[in-house]
Amino acid sequence: AKRRGRNRVEAFNDELRLRTVEVKRLSDDILRGLERGEFHPFFQPQFDAETLEIVGVEALARWQHPTRGFIAPDVFLPVAETLNVVARIDETILDQALFQAMRWEGQGLGIPRVSVNVSCQRLRDEGLIDKLRAMNIRPGALTFELLESISFDTADDGLRQAIEEIKALGIDIEIDDFGTGHASIVSLLELSPKRLKIDRRLVQPLLESPSQQSLVRSIIDIGKVRGIETVAEGVETLDHAELLRNLGCHTLQGYALARPMGGDDFLAFAKARGWM
Ligand code: C2E
Ligand code: CA
Ligand code: CA
Ligand code: CA
């Protein structure tokens, strides 16, 4: 038994060493990938719940690794965080997303708004506000989705000030993953965001239980009372879409309507739907 126990420990150590090697390699690859411009946005359309017209797209980071193909954010973001380079990823995704929106416009496809995910690290970036000001973005054309789960400290004055300056530039603030993080609802509402995004973990079980339904309903109702729009993500069936519309949710995003796709594929998608 002792021997078997030791083997198990050895096996565990091997696995741990493998993982360490793997993380080390991933770290080196991420830094190289940033230098070489391997991080690109995919775009997932967002739809008006009533008319099902496209009202915007969310840019989602994808890593096009030279040998391993597309790598999802869930794999590289945790490592990028330990390397302190999430802000650099955010920056390149924002730049490319705005560039893509300009290209689409040149191709005859005007997208009302583009949303990007913004880490708190990026919000603290000194040069961010100056850069945004210089870009002279049309009011409402850009939304920053703030990840609630990054336990952002809304009592942090620097962060609050950055958010106010961003809003003053006509950039909308949306609270991402609303209802799943640690920040209090009151402190999040104090930021007066333009939109709340209801996380897919709340949306998916919507048809199964009345209590789930009342949770989502209350988020939408808070929004109504405060004049804040609501966006639902993870809309995987048309039944979800219909229920959410009936609850008064403004905007829908999910596989039932469209998956994230590359910029050219999105153009083809919009064309096929007669949106241009
Ligand atoms: P998120 O912001 O909550 O984005 C929604 C995620 O749900 C995306 O995963 C999207 O592909 C996926 N999704 C969309 N529709 C459906 C659906 O109907 N069903 C299901 N099951 N999933 C759906 P993705 O692209 O893997 O991104 C994961 C997370 O990584 C994002 O979650 C976001 O928190 C983060 N992320 C993505 N891009 C960036 C970025 O550029 N910067 C930062 N800081 N974070 C990013
Ligand atoms: Ca998001
Ligand atoms: Ca998330
Ligand atoms: Ca989410």
mmCIF file of C-alpha atoms in Angstrom, residues 52-174:
data_model
loop_
_atom_site.group_PDB
_atom_site.id
_atom_site.type_symbol
_atom_site.label_atom_id
_atom_site.label_comp_id
_atom_site.label_asym_id
_atom_site.label_seq_id
_atom_site.Cartn_x
_atom_site.Cartn_y
_atom_site.Cartn_z
ATOM 1 C CA LEU A 52 -33.928 40.753 -34.244
ATOM 2 C CA GLU A 53 -31.915 43.359 -36.137
ATOM 3 C CA ILE A 54 -28.187 43.535 -35.483
ATOM 4 C CA VAL A 55 -27.493 46.341 -33.031
ATOM 5 C CA GLY A 56 -23.850 45.599 -32.399
ATOM 6 C CA VAL A 57 -21.031 43.106 -32.141
ATOM 7 C CA GLU A 58 -18.910 41.954 -29.226
ATOM 8 C CA ALA A 59 -15.220 41.532 -30.007
ATOM 9 C CA LEU A 60 -13.874 38.344 -28.418
ATOM 10 C CA ALA A 61 -10.153 37.642 -28.316
ATOM 11 C CA ARG A 62 -8.783 34.633 -30.179
ATOM 12 C CA TRP A 63 -5.191 33.511 -30.244
ATOM 13 C CA GLN A 64 -4.119 32.144 -33.582
ATOM 14 C CA HIS A 65 -1.209 30.005 -32.487
ATOM 15 C CA PRO A 66 1.222 29.105 -35.309
ATOM 16 C CA THR A 67 1.114 25.356 -34.622
ATOM 17 C CA ARG A 68 -1.813 24.776 -32.271
ATOM 18 C CA GLY A 69 -4.569 26.641 -34.105
ATOM 19 C CA PHE A 70 -7.118 28.859 -32.408
ATOM 20 C CA ILE A 71 -6.822 29.034 -28.641
ATOM 21 C CA ALA A 72 -9.735 30.292 -26.523
ATOM 22 C CA PRO A 73 -9.485 33.059 -23.920
ATOM 23 C CA ASP A 74 -10.279 30.655 -21.084
ATOM 24 C CA VAL A 75 -6.927 28.979 -21.804
ATOM 25 C CA PHE A 76 -4.684 31.994 -22.324
ATOM 26 C CA LEU A 77 -6.256 34.683 -20.119
ATOM 27 C CA PRO A 78 -5.350 33.093 -16.750
ATOM 28 C CA VAL A 79 -1.724 32.777 -17.870
ATOM 29 C CA ALA A 80 -1.764 36.245 -19.445
ATOM 30 C CA GLU A 81 -2.982 37.569 -16.112
ATOM 31 C CA THR A 82 0.002 36.143 -14.243
ATOM 32 C CA LEU A 83 2.230 37.718 -16.912
ATOM 33 C CA ASN A 84 0.482 41.069 -16.491
ATOM 34 C CA VAL A 85 -0.237 41.320 -20.208
ATOM 35 C CA VAL A 86 -4.053 41.243 -20.254
ATOM 36 C CA ALA A 87 -4.027 45.016 -20.811
ATOM 37 C CA ARG A 88 -1.859 44.504 -23.904
ATOM 38 C CA ILE A 89 -4.298 41.934 -25.250
ATOM 39 C CA ASP A 90 -7.200 44.293 -24.555
ATOM 40 C CA GLU A 91 -5.383 47.055 -26.388
ATOM 41 C CA THR A 92 -4.720 45.090 -29.559
ATOM 42 C CA ILE A 93 -8.293 43.728 -29.601
ATOM 43 C CA LEU A 94 -9.702 47.273 -29.261
ATOM 44 C CA ASP A 95 -7.450 48.614 -32.016
ATOM 45 C CA GLN A 96 -8.329 45.810 -34.403
ATOM 46 C CA ALA A 97 -12.039 45.918 -33.587
ATOM 47 C CA LEU A 98 -12.242 49.637 -34.338
ATOM 48 C CA PHE A 99 -10.233 49.137 -37.517
ATOM 49 C CA GLN A 100 -12.565 46.326 -38.587
ATOM 50 C CA ALA A 101 -15.633 48.478 -37.914
ATOM 51 C CA MET A 102 -14.140 51.154 -40.179
ATOM 52 C CA ARG A 103 -13.488 48.587 -42.895
ATOM 53 C CA TRP A 104 -17.052 47.277 -42.659
ATOM 54 C CA GLU A 105 -18.341 50.802 -43.004
ATOM 55 C CA GLY A 106 -16.239 51.221 -46.146
ATOM 56 C CA GLN A 107 -17.797 47.976 -47.409
ATOM 57 C CA GLY A 108 -21.286 49.331 -46.834
ATOM 58 C CA LEU A 109 -21.989 47.722 -43.468
ATOM 59 C CA GLY A 110 -22.553 50.255 -40.718
ATOM 60 C CA ILE A 111 -22.492 48.614 -37.291
ATOM 61 C CA PRO A 112 -24.231 50.735 -34.648
ATOM 62 C CA ARG A 113 -21.835 49.710 -31.906
ATOM 63 C CA VAL A 114 -18.817 47.606 -31.101
ATOM 64 C CA SER A 115 -18.285 46.174 -27.608
ATOM 65 C CA VAL A 116 -14.918 45.166 -26.232
ATOM 66 C CA ASN A 117 -14.004 43.467 -22.970
ATOM 67 C CA VAL A 118 -11.911 45.607 -20.693
ATOM 68 C CA SER A 119 -9.934 44.347 -17.732
ATOM 69 C CA CYS A 120 -9.387 46.543 -14.683
ATOM 70 C CA GLN A 121 -5.705 46.429 -15.477
ATOM 71 C CA ARG A 122 -6.448 48.137 -18.752
ATOM 72 C CA LEU A 123 -8.701 50.725 -17.099
ATOM 73 C CA ARG A 124 -5.799 51.718 -14.873
ATOM 74 C CA ASP A 125 -3.583 52.157 -17.923
ATOM 75 C CA GLU A 126 -2.317 55.751 -17.818
ATOM 76 C CA GLY A 127 -2.349 56.295 -21.564
ATOM 77 C CA LEU A 128 -5.834 54.861 -22.157
ATOM 78 C CA ILE A 129 -7.876 58.047 -21.794
ATOM 79 C CA ASP A 130 -5.498 60.133 -23.935
ATOM 80 C CA LYS A 131 -5.516 57.491 -26.612
ATOM 81 C CA LEU A 132 -9.323 57.280 -26.615
ATOM 82 C CA ARG A 133 -9.634 61.052 -26.738
ATOM 83 C CA ALA A 134 -7.324 61.201 -29.754
ATOM 84 C CA MET A 135 -9.451 58.575 -31.534
ATOM 85 C CA ASN A 136 -12.459 60.853 -31.483
ATOM 86 C CA ILE A 137 -14.995 58.040 -31.363
ATOM 87 C CA ARG A 138 -18.626 58.718 -32.295
ATOM 88 C CA PRO A 139 -20.730 58.748 -29.098
ATOM 89 C CA GLY A 140 -22.381 55.360 -28.613
ATOM 90 C CA ALA A 141 -20.190 53.617 -31.191
ATOM 91 C CA LEU A 142 -18.031 51.924 -28.578
ATOM 92 C CA THR A 143 -18.955 50.012 -25.443
ATOM 93 C CA PHE A 144 -16.571 48.839 -22.750
ATOM 94 C CA GLU A 145 -17.721 45.633 -21.086
ATOM 95 C CA LEU A 146 -16.312 45.667 -17.570
ATOM 96 C CA LEU A 147 -15.785 42.219 -16.178
ATOM 97 C CA GLU A 148 -17.572 42.165 -12.858
ATOM 98 C CA SER A 149 -15.827 38.954 -11.863
ATOM 99 C CA ILE A 150 -12.446 40.712 -11.707
ATOM 100 C CA SER A 151 -13.771 41.797 -8.296
ATOM 101 C CA PHE A 152 -13.439 45.390 -9.219
ATOM 102 C CA ASP A 153 -13.323 47.601 -6.293
ATOM 103 C CA THR A 154 -15.841 50.312 -6.992
ATOM 104 C CA ALA A 155 -14.577 52.193 -3.959
ATOM 105 C CA ASP A 156 -11.292 52.616 -5.833
ATOM 106 C CA ASP A 157 -11.300 56.310 -6.723
ATOM 107 C CA GLY A 158 -8.810 55.970 -9.573
ATOM 108 C CA LEU A 159 -11.025 53.381 -11.217
ATOM 109 C CA ARG A 160 -14.182 55.427 -10.704
ATOM 110 C CA GLN A 161 -12.528 58.481 -12.167
ATOM 111 C CA ALA A 162 -11.318 56.535 -15.201
ATOM 112 C CA ILE A 163 -14.878 55.281 -15.741
ATOM 113 C CA GLU A 164 -16.256 58.830 -15.536
ATOM 114 C CA GLU A 165 -13.713 60.111 -18.056
ATOM 115 C CA ILE A 166 -14.495 57.261 -20.416
ATOM 116 C CA LYS A 167 -18.210 58.027 -20.183
ATOM 117 C CA ALA A 168 -17.506 61.711 -20.831
ATOM 118 C CA LEU A 169 -15.856 60.685 -24.114
ATOM 119 C CA GLY A 170 -19.139 59.119 -25.254
ATOM 120 C CA ILE A 171 -18.031 55.539 -24.630
ATOM 121 C CA ASP A 172 -20.717 53.393 -23.015
ATOM 122 C CA ILE A 173 -20.045 51.314 -19.913
ATOM 123 C CA GLU A 174 -21.638 47.894 -19.630
#
